[in-house]
Amino acid sequence: FLYVHRDPMLKKRDDFEDILEERRNCSDLRYALKCYTPVVYKGLTPCKAGVLKNMVLQSDQLHYVINQVSKETGKAPEDVQEEASAILEEMAHRMQLSTVRFFAFTLCKVFKTLFRSICVNEEGIQRLQQAIQEHPVVLLPSHRSYMDFLLMSYILFTYDLALPVIAAGMDFMGMKIVGEMLRMSGAFFIRRSFGGDKLYWAVFSEYVKTILKNGLAPVEFFLEGTRSRTAKSLTPKLGLLNIVMDPFLKGEVFDINVVPVSISYERILEETLYARELLGVPKPKESTSGLFKARRVLSEDYGSIHVYFGQPVSVRSLAEGRVNRCQFNLTPRHIPKRPSDDVHSFVNAAAYRLVRAQEENMVLKPWVLLASLLLQNHHQDLDQDRALTEEALWLRDVCRQYGAFLHWPDHVPPSEVVSSSLDLHRGLVRISEGRVRLAVEHAGPSEEQLLNQAVVVLSCASYRNQALHVFLRPALLASAMHIATSSNKQEVFNSFSFLRNMFSNEFILCPGATMQDFEEACFLLVKTGVLQITEQEVLSTHRGHRTLAFLTRMMDPFLQGYQVICMFLCEEASEALTEKTFIPAVRGFMVKQLLSGRLRYTEVLSSDLQKNALAALLRLGAVLKTKGYVDY
Amino acid sequence: SAFTSGVSLESSPNTMEHIKCPILQEIMKWNGWGYVDSKFQFNKKGQAEFTGKRYRLSGMVMPALKEWFESTFGASLQHKTPAIPNSSAVQPPILNEAFVEDLKSTGIPFSQDAEDRVFRAHGHCLHEIFALREGKVGRVPDMVVWPSNHNDVVKIVELACKHNVCLIPYGGGTSVSSALECPPEETRTIVSVDTSQMNRILWIDEKNLTAHVEAGIVGQELERLLNESGYCTGHEPDSMEFSSLGGWVATRASGMKKNIYGNIEDLVVHIRMVTPQGVIEKSCQGPRMSTGPDIHHFILGSEGTLGVVTEVTMKIRPMPEYQKYGSVVFPNFEQGVACLREVLTLITNVFAGHALKPQKFYITKFKGFDPNRLCVATLLFEGDRERVLQHEKQVYDIAAKFGGLAAGEDNGQRGYMLTFVIAYLRDLGMDYYVIGESFETSVPWDRVLDICRNVKERIIRECKERGVQFPPLSTCRVTQTYDAGACVYFYFAFNYRGLSDPVHVYEQVEHAARDEILANGGSLSHHHGVGKLRKEWMRETVSRVGMGMLKSVKDYVDPGNIFGNRNLL
């Protein structure tokens, strides 16, 4: 095995600047009405929304599909053209500077009440400005909150950068006025599912490509497809990424710059909302009135936000040596084609790389470490000043050695850091007489109590999850050592590989990178003195015990969750389940197990984990899907 | 007419032993383009002038050139890189004595003179000329022979086979694909077969409008002789002053009037080639045949790997009654390309030649157009007067639809004249730290704009990455149009001050540019050929099976690799 990793401690990251600070001192109105003259892509001829629509409707691509659909359905081409026009009407953004200014003004007010600061890395902004001038730009922010895309546009407006057009889910459209306002601030709306609808796909992809190819505006979308309710990064969706890479692969632009953006919230607005959703309380339909009911939210303190604009990634350099662009030489480029295998695997690998880039630049707050510790000890009280602070400092050091982007204020006494973190998240903890624990009542025999407990645990877990990517590989190795029958290196590797494979729907693990991940884990654990690795064996050191214990405990809820689902499938699910009934059935089974004390971790109630486990079992062939039924 | 149809013009076979052939290097540069007496230079006042009397530009002073040169490349007249006047020692020839003896007995003139050999060891790729200017000489032919007719060639090839000698056919020496470079690993005697003495029109057939011509004739001589009898071939590649008929056949050449007259493959009726297996030719001159794959197509583009083309029957046409130049200025390259495409779908056969260049060069200002984006199309109309005028009007009408404005005959004519002197410009650049070259491709219409943008950008980016200190010249032009696409030329040059190995940098950039061309749906070459310079891409260009086909032809025709220039495969 070769250890070729750069030391993660050496990762260089930019400094932040708080953009709210200035807002607290000067007029919001003047800010919203400031002169806005963003730099644009070279050779850009500004273009009105109507012109853009015409460009799309008159494109060869769309013409081809319109004729195709017309032949297949027997409808007149003019009618299909009308349909296309209607789809475009429903989809297209109508960006207006006045609306943007309105949002800028309103958001100023809202942000200043909700957040202590909004910190942005200015060097990232400068890189982005450069990138926008050179090539068409795609912005890929992480997605943890509804706030994300308004926040993005707000920041870009603040820094006088070109405002993006944003791919938004159709559900926003339900919010009458707000939906239209979002549209006027640059959002365009896509249906959540349009599987076989060729025409829809053609209009949609051509719309995005036209904006991108002509450099009319940066295109922004969420690689994860939806907000992550768990704060773990989600497996990337490839649809839009495929679309935005296409103009480069087909030579229609020289290059495309993709900019991963990491948005980290110290406290997530939707915290308990997400937890309830994961526990099966259905997601409230987005509605304007619902949004206003959320006003209660406005009275609370949500700490700070960190937004890190990552290094722009050139699609050209990503594709260098990986995709043979000659494959597009033999068919007219406007005829839609499924991506070839090598394009698919290239886009997939790129997507993972970009999600990893988002993860790496997520700022972790001390609370993330406290949440991890409290979760692992949630059955006992911890002495705040000694036990918890001491543990947190230990974990802080481990975290830093693993290269985490941890914002721990070193100039503040550790006990103060801990207490102010606990204070911000006081809804999740109980402090009495200097002792701290999670705010969970020791569950009685009722399901309701159990679910209340689970809400707190899952909320807390969402903070721990922010740090998962830092510990994931060493933790998989620690768990692998735990389940391997010996310390033989090959055997440990096999267990590692098994766990990694098992959990590849749960965590961001790049396909085909088992060996690199193993090596990275080995490197980190050897470097920190936790393991000794010889030719043949992987051995833990005496002083490494504490780290290994922490890491295995981090994985335990997931392991137990997957185990109990297997148990459920073997013991309870006597007949075939439908996908719809699976989750409630598993949940019922788990509740019983938890109430009877046979299960330890309430976290397993998360529907996210249950869905991921099912997907993994399907992928591994342990479960079969037949005409909508799930069989095992 | 001086010739009557069908009459043989063959002169008496030469019986003289050892006629001394005219020494080409006395009128042609040995380390640069063209005639010794013609070149660009800066005079004492620092103004550019073109020397000699041969061209319309000769004797003219061009004050604007200096400024263009300095501002485009950041070059300075103070920083000179003159060529070394003589080459370094040339390796003594490797001689196969038995072959030399046998050759002597045939009476075919030959030479082992170092200058003769060096002169025929190269084409005009940048690295070849750069090395010569530094006086560096690598492997060169060991001998030069001057066959004066088909039978001489038959004898030479027979002797080469008998004595296992390597033959490299040499026509005009204008190759830009490293095709004339001697393979350094070749240990046999290398004989350069200079076809320049096979330069006669053997007969003209006015009934069928064909001429039977020896393959060593160079383009301008062929046109001059045909013009004397009122005919022309209409084949006018940019290199026509120096390149030979045999070379055109061997590389699949293309001329700027191909829209009227066709490319070389359309112009040949019959080809005679001497191979190690004997002479290959067809039995008749039928204008088209269905007799299996056309054997001409094994010869066309064979790049000297199969044999020596000795005689060609070519289509000829009466000289055009009327000729008119023209030019159109477009606000930008995109409009220009769209116009050419449109012109082509509406008019065929009269619209002779055109070139579309986005770079301001001889038209720098035009009313109301952005000087940084404007683009000029040069036009040439040929045919009977009435139709020429009619089509001229049609073309200008179409151009107007694309925002193009007529810019006069003079500009058009100047554009055509420039195609012949442009090659001399490189030598001027090389005197002042500027190196460059052009390369071409062919590409479907829908890809033209994309390929131009991407390749130009790739060149700029590669230069930057490889430490070129000055922004390079990276531009392009559409030189030929077809129904299904166009031929695009890229011009690339840069100031190499501060680079330790400029030729290597140049080659890396050109290589990257070719990769980019292929990735954007362009071909490996439209008419320059493959040679040794572009060999590495042949397999992906013609597929594995295609390579196998070509190899098996080579294996049958030339099993001993007598024609061992190692081009193409």
Short mmCIF file of C-alpha atoms in Angstrom, two decimals, chain A residues 253-569:
data_model
loop_
_atom_site.label_atom_id
_atom_site.label_comp_id
_atom_site.label_asym_id
_atom_site.label_seq_id
_atom_site.Cartn_x
_atom_site.Cartn_y
_atom_site.Cartn_z
CA VAL A 253 -17.99 26.10 -25.46
CA PHE A 254 -14.29 25.95 -24.76
CA ASP A 255 -14.72 25.21 -21.11
CA ILE A 256 -17.14 25.50 -18.22
CA ASN A 257 -16.20 26.49 -14.70
CA VAL A 258 -18.01 24.63 -11.98
CA VAL A 259 -17.87 26.26 -8.57
CA PRO A 260 -18.80 24.20 -5.51
CA VAL A 261 -20.15 26.37 -2.71
CA SER A 262 -20.37 25.18 0.87
CA ILE A 263 -23.02 26.80 3.03
CA SER A 264 -22.80 25.90 6.70
CA TYR A 265 -25.40 26.97 9.21
CA GLU A 266 -24.50 27.09 12.83
CA ARG A 267 -28.14 26.40 13.57
CA ILE A 268 -30.49 25.20 10.87
CA LEU A 269 -33.83 26.99 10.62
CA GLU A 270 -35.62 23.78 9.76
CA GLU A 271 -33.97 21.80 12.57
CA THR A 272 -36.98 20.16 14.26
CA LEU A 273 -39.01 20.28 11.07
CA TYR A 274 -36.53 17.95 9.47
CA ALA A 275 -36.44 15.62 12.45
CA ARG A 276 -40.21 15.30 12.42
CA GLU A 277 -40.20 14.71 8.74
CA LEU A 278 -37.63 11.94 9.11
CA LEU A 279 -39.80 10.36 11.74
CA GLY A 280 -42.75 10.20 9.42
CA VAL A 281 -44.63 13.38 10.13
CA PRO A 282 -45.33 14.36 6.51
CA LYS A 283 -43.62 17.39 5.06
CA PRO A 284 -45.93 20.41 5.12
CA LYS A 285 -46.78 21.58 1.65
CA GLU A 286 -44.95 24.77 0.84
CA SER A 287 -47.43 27.57 1.07
CA THR A 288 -47.16 31.26 1.54
CA SER A 289 -49.18 31.27 4.71
CA GLY A 290 -47.03 28.45 6.08
CA LEU A 291 -44.02 30.57 5.47
CA PHE A 292 -45.51 33.42 7.44
CA LYS A 293 -46.46 31.14 10.28
CA ALA A 294 -42.79 30.49 10.48
CA ARG A 295 -42.51 33.98 11.90
CA ARG A 296 -41.97 32.50 15.31
CA VAL A 297 -38.71 31.39 13.86
CA LEU A 298 -37.73 35.02 13.45
CA SER A 299 -37.48 35.64 17.15
CA GLU A 300 -34.72 33.12 17.68
CA ASP A 301 -30.95 33.26 17.39
CA TYR A 302 -29.52 31.12 14.63
CA GLY A 303 -25.88 31.93 15.11
CA SER A 304 -23.82 32.49 12.02
CA ILE A 305 -23.64 31.25 8.48
CA HIS A 306 -20.44 30.48 6.64
CA VAL A 307 -20.43 30.48 2.87
CA TYR A 308 -17.31 29.21 1.20
CA PHE A 309 -16.91 29.63 -2.55
CA GLY A 310 -14.62 26.81 -3.55
CA GLN A 311 -11.96 26.68 -6.23
CA PRO A 312 -13.58 26.78 -9.68
CA VAL A 313 -13.23 23.41 -11.35
CA SER A 314 -12.65 23.38 -15.09
CA VAL A 315 -14.83 20.77 -16.78
CA ARG A 316 -12.21 20.57 -19.50
CA SER A 317 -9.53 19.52 -17.07
CA LEU A 318 -11.92 17.11 -15.34
CA ALA A 319 -12.62 15.46 -18.69
CA GLU A 320 -9.00 15.41 -19.84
CA GLY A 321 -8.11 11.83 -20.64
CA ARG A 322 -11.44 10.54 -19.32
CA VAL A 323 -13.86 11.25 -22.11
CA ASN A 324 -13.15 10.85 -25.79
CA ARG A 325 -14.97 13.82 -27.27
CA CYS A 326 -14.70 12.32 -30.75
CA GLN A 327 -17.69 10.15 -29.85
CA PHE A 328 -19.91 13.09 -30.78
CA ASN A 329 -18.44 13.35 -34.28
CA LEU A 330 -20.69 10.92 -36.05
CA THR A 331 -24.19 12.07 -35.12
CA PRO A 332 -25.54 15.60 -35.45
CA ARG A 333 -25.17 17.19 -32.09
CA HIS A 334 -28.76 18.34 -31.86
CA ILE A 335 -30.14 14.82 -31.83
CA PRO A 336 -30.67 13.86 -28.20
CA LYS A 337 -28.73 10.80 -27.16
CA ARG A 338 -28.38 8.91 -23.90
CA PRO A 339 -24.97 9.55 -22.41
CA SER A 340 -22.52 6.78 -23.32
CA ASP A 341 -21.06 4.64 -20.56
CA ASP A 342 -17.86 6.61 -20.38
CA VAL A 343 -19.70 9.93 -20.26
CA HIS A 344 -21.98 8.56 -17.57
CA SER A 345 -19.15 7.34 -15.41
CA PHE A 346 -17.27 10.57 -15.98
CA VAL A 347 -20.22 12.71 -14.90
CA ASN A 348 -20.84 10.44 -11.94
CA ALA A 349 -17.24 10.64 -10.79
CA ALA A 350 -17.25 14.41 -11.30
CA ALA A 351 -20.44 14.71 -9.26
CA TYR A 352 -18.91 12.84 -6.34
CA ARG A 353 -15.78 14.91 -6.57
CA LEU A 354 -17.81 18.08 -6.44
CA VAL A 355 -19.87 16.93 -3.47
CA ARG A 356 -16.65 16.05 -1.69
CA ALA A 357 -15.38 19.52 -2.48
CA GLN A 358 -18.53 20.95 -0.88
CA GLU A 359 -18.02 18.79 2.19
CA GLU A 360 -14.39 19.72 2.60
CA ASN A 361 -15.14 23.42 2.81
CA MET A 362 -18.04 23.14 5.23
CA VAL A 363 -17.24 25.08 8.37
CA LEU A 364 -17.70 23.02 11.52
CA LYS A 365 -18.63 24.80 14.73
CA PRO A 366 -17.67 23.55 18.20
CA TRP A 367 -21.28 22.49 18.72
CA VAL A 368 -20.82 19.83 16.04
CA LEU A 369 -18.23 18.18 18.24
CA LEU A 370 -20.34 18.58 21.35
CA ALA A 371 -23.32 17.04 19.57
CA SER A 372 -21.20 14.06 18.57
CA LEU A 373 -20.04 13.58 22.13
CA LEU A 374 -23.46 14.07 23.70
CA LEU A 375 -25.03 11.58 21.30
CA GLN A 376 -22.49 8.96 22.18
CA ASN A 377 -23.15 9.49 25.87
CA HIS A 378 -26.77 10.34 25.84
CA HIS A 379 -27.68 7.96 28.62
CA GLN A 380 -25.48 9.69 31.13
CA ASP A 381 -24.97 13.23 32.33
CA LEU A 382 -21.63 14.80 31.64
CA ASP A 383 -19.86 17.20 33.84
CA GLN A 384 -19.79 20.27 31.69
CA ASP A 385 -16.60 21.87 32.85
CA ARG A 386 -14.46 18.87 33.09
CA ALA A 387 -15.71 15.85 31.19
CA LEU A 388 -17.40 17.58 28.28
CA THR A 389 -14.84 20.34 27.78
CA GLU A 390 -11.97 17.94 28.09
CA GLU A 391 -13.55 15.53 25.61
CA ALA A 392 -14.34 18.37 23.23
CA LEU A 393 -10.76 19.60 23.28
CA TRP A 394 -9.53 16.12 22.57
CA LEU A 395 -11.96 15.76 19.71
CA ARG A 396 -11.04 19.21 18.41
CA ASP A 397 -7.43 18.08 18.09
CA VAL A 398 -8.37 14.83 16.35
CA CYS A 399 -10.61 16.75 14.04
CA ARG A 400 -7.87 19.16 13.09
CA GLN A 401 -5.45 16.34 12.45
CA TYR A 402 -7.97 14.91 10.02
CA GLY A 403 -8.03 18.22 8.17
CA ALA A 404 -11.48 19.42 9.18
CA PHE A 405 -12.42 23.04 8.57
CA LEU A 406 -13.12 23.63 12.24
CA HIS A 407 -13.88 27.09 13.54
CA TRP A 408 -12.92 26.81 17.17
CA PRO A 409 -12.08 30.21 18.61
CA ASP A 410 -8.68 29.52 20.12
CA HIS A 411 -8.51 32.90 21.85
CA VAL A 412 -11.59 32.14 23.97
CA PRO A 413 -11.25 29.89 27.04
CA PRO A 414 -12.52 26.40 26.11
CA SER A 415 -15.15 26.35 28.82
CA GLU A 416 -16.66 29.51 27.38
CA VAL A 417 -16.65 28.06 23.90
CA VAL A 418 -18.54 25.07 25.23
CA SER A 419 -21.05 27.03 27.24
CA SER A 420 -21.86 29.50 24.48
CA SER A 421 -22.36 26.63 22.04
CA LEU A 422 -24.68 24.91 24.48
CA ASP A 423 -26.50 28.17 24.98
CA LEU A 424 -27.19 28.61 21.26
CA HIS A 425 -28.63 25.11 21.09
CA ARG A 426 -30.36 25.19 24.44
CA GLY A 427 -33.43 23.54 22.99
CA LEU A 428 -31.49 20.35 22.54
CA VAL A 429 -29.69 20.10 25.87
CA ARG A 430 -30.52 20.04 29.55
CA ILE A 431 -28.06 21.65 31.91
CA SER A 432 -28.49 21.36 35.63
CA GLU A 433 -25.92 21.94 38.31
CA GLY A 434 -23.07 21.90 35.87
CA ARG A 435 -24.12 18.65 34.33
CA VAL A 436 -25.13 18.34 30.69
CA ARG A 437 -27.14 15.86 28.72
CA LEU A 438 -29.34 15.78 25.69
CA ALA A 439 -32.85 17.08 26.28
CA VAL A 440 -34.39 13.65 26.22
CA GLU A 441 -36.71 12.45 28.90
CA HIS A 442 -35.96 8.88 29.75
CA ALA A 443 -38.49 7.26 27.61
CA GLY A 444 -41.39 5.57 29.22
CA PRO A 445 -43.32 2.83 27.54
CA SER A 446 -45.27 5.07 25.18
CA GLU A 447 -44.58 5.51 21.51
CA GLU A 448 -45.22 9.21 21.76
CA GLN A 449 -42.51 9.67 24.33
CA LEU A 450 -40.19 7.64 22.17
CA LEU A 451 -40.87 9.85 19.18
CA ASN A 452 -40.34 13.00 21.23
CA GLN A 453 -37.04 11.61 22.31
CA ALA A 454 -36.22 10.76 18.71
CA VAL A 455 -36.90 14.33 17.58
CA VAL A 456 -34.16 15.60 19.86
CA VAL A 457 -31.78 12.79 18.96
CA LEU A 458 -32.25 13.26 15.23
CA SER A 459 -31.87 17.04 15.53
CA CYS A 460 -28.69 16.51 17.41
CA ALA A 461 -27.54 13.86 14.95
CA SER A 462 -27.93 16.35 12.12
CA TYR A 463 -25.15 18.39 13.73
CA ARG A 464 -22.95 15.37 14.29
CA ASN A 465 -23.56 14.48 10.64
CA GLN A 466 -21.91 17.71 9.58
CA ALA A 467 -18.63 16.23 10.77
CA LEU A 468 -19.24 12.72 9.45
CA HIS A 469 -17.24 13.28 6.29
CA VAL A 470 -14.20 14.11 8.41
CA PHE A 471 -14.34 10.89 10.38
CA LEU A 472 -15.99 8.61 7.86
CA ARG A 473 -12.98 6.75 6.45
CA PRO A 474 -11.15 6.23 9.74
CA ALA A 475 -14.47 5.27 11.32
CA LEU A 476 -15.12 2.66 8.64
CA LEU A 477 -11.64 1.29 9.27
CA ALA A 478 -12.19 1.25 13.03
CA SER A 479 -15.46 -0.61 12.56
CA ALA A 480 -13.84 -2.94 10.05
CA MET A 481 -11.18 -3.84 12.62
CA HIS A 482 -13.91 -4.41 15.12
CA ILE A 483 -15.81 -6.88 12.96
CA ALA A 484 -12.81 -8.55 11.30
CA THR A 485 -11.94 -11.89 12.79
CA SER A 486 -8.24 -11.11 12.97
CA SER A 487 -5.82 -8.25 12.56
CA ASN A 488 -4.66 -9.63 9.24
CA LYS A 489 -4.39 -6.73 6.89
CA GLN A 490 -6.20 -8.38 4.00
CA GLU A 491 -9.02 -9.39 6.28
CA VAL A 492 -9.35 -5.91 7.69
CA PHE A 493 -9.38 -4.58 4.17
CA ASN A 494 -12.11 -7.04 3.21
CA SER A 495 -14.27 -5.93 6.13
CA PHE A 496 -13.58 -2.31 5.27
CA SER A 497 -14.54 -2.94 1.71
CA PHE A 498 -17.72 -4.72 2.79
CA LEU A 499 -18.78 -1.88 5.10
CA ARG A 500 -17.92 0.72 2.53
CA ASN A 501 -19.96 -1.06 -0.08
CA MET A 502 -22.84 -1.49 2.33
CA PHE A 503 -22.86 2.18 3.28
CA SER A 504 -22.32 3.68 -0.12
CA ASN A 505 -25.93 4.89 -0.25
CA GLU A 506 -25.61 6.32 3.22
CA PHE A 507 -22.42 8.37 2.85
CA ILE A 508 -20.55 10.07 0.03
CA LEU A 509 -18.08 7.41 -1.04
CA CYS A 510 -16.72 7.86 -4.52
CA PRO A 511 -17.38 4.83 -6.71
CA GLY A 512 -14.32 2.73 -7.33
CA ALA A 513 -12.21 4.45 -4.70
CA THR A 514 -12.17 1.67 -2.08
CA MET A 515 -8.41 1.41 -2.13
CA GLN A 516 -7.84 5.15 -1.86
CA ASP A 517 -10.32 5.41 0.99
CA PHE A 518 -8.62 2.55 2.79
CA GLU A 519 -5.24 4.12 2.33
CA GLU A 520 -6.50 7.47 3.50
CA ALA A 521 -7.97 5.89 6.63
CA CYS A 522 -4.73 4.02 7.31
CA PHE A 523 -2.70 7.15 6.72
CA LEU A 524 -4.72 9.23 9.18
CA LEU A 525 -4.82 6.59 11.89
CA VAL A 526 -1.12 5.77 11.59
CA LYS A 527 -0.19 9.44 11.54
CA THR A 528 -2.15 10.09 14.71
CA GLY A 529 -0.59 7.10 16.44
CA VAL A 530 -3.78 5.09 16.62
CA LEU A 531 -2.64 2.22 14.48
CA GLN A 532 0.54 0.48 13.53
CA ILE A 533 0.46 -1.12 10.15
CA THR A 534 2.96 -3.73 9.06
CA GLU A 535 3.18 -5.75 5.88
CA GLN A 536 0.71 -8.25 7.24
CA GLU A 537 -1.17 -6.68 10.10
CA VAL A 538 -3.21 -3.75 11.27
CA LEU A 539 -2.68 -3.30 14.99
CA SER A 540 -4.15 -0.75 17.38
CA THR A 541 -1.81 1.00 19.78
CA HIS A 542 -2.47 1.46 23.45
CA ARG A 543 -3.03 5.18 23.16
CA GLY A 544 -5.19 4.71 20.10
CA HIS A 545 -7.91 3.02 22.10
CA ARG A 546 -9.82 6.19 22.82
CA THR A 547 -9.97 7.25 19.17
CA LEU A 548 -10.99 3.80 17.99
CA ALA A 549 -13.75 3.65 20.55
CA PHE A 550 -15.05 7.05 19.50
CA LEU A 551 -14.94 6.14 15.84
CA THR A 552 -16.69 2.79 16.19
CA ARG A 553 -19.39 4.37 18.32
CA MET A 554 -19.92 6.91 15.59
CA MET A 555 -20.73 4.11 13.15
CA ASP A 556 -22.76 2.03 15.58
CA PRO A 557 -26.19 3.63 15.03
CA PHE A 558 -25.83 3.07 11.30
CA LEU A 559 -24.66 -0.50 11.71
CA GLN A 560 -27.45 -1.25 14.11
CA GLY A 561 -29.96 0.40 11.82
CA TYR A 562 -28.97 -1.76 8.88
CA GLN A 563 -28.91 -4.83 11.06
CA VAL A 564 -32.38 -4.28 12.39
CA ILE A 565 -33.72 -3.75 8.91
CA CYS A 566 -32.24 -7.07 7.85
CA MET A 567 -33.74 -8.60 10.94
CA PHE A 568 -37.09 -7.13 10.02
CA LEU A 569 -36.90 -8.49 6.51
#
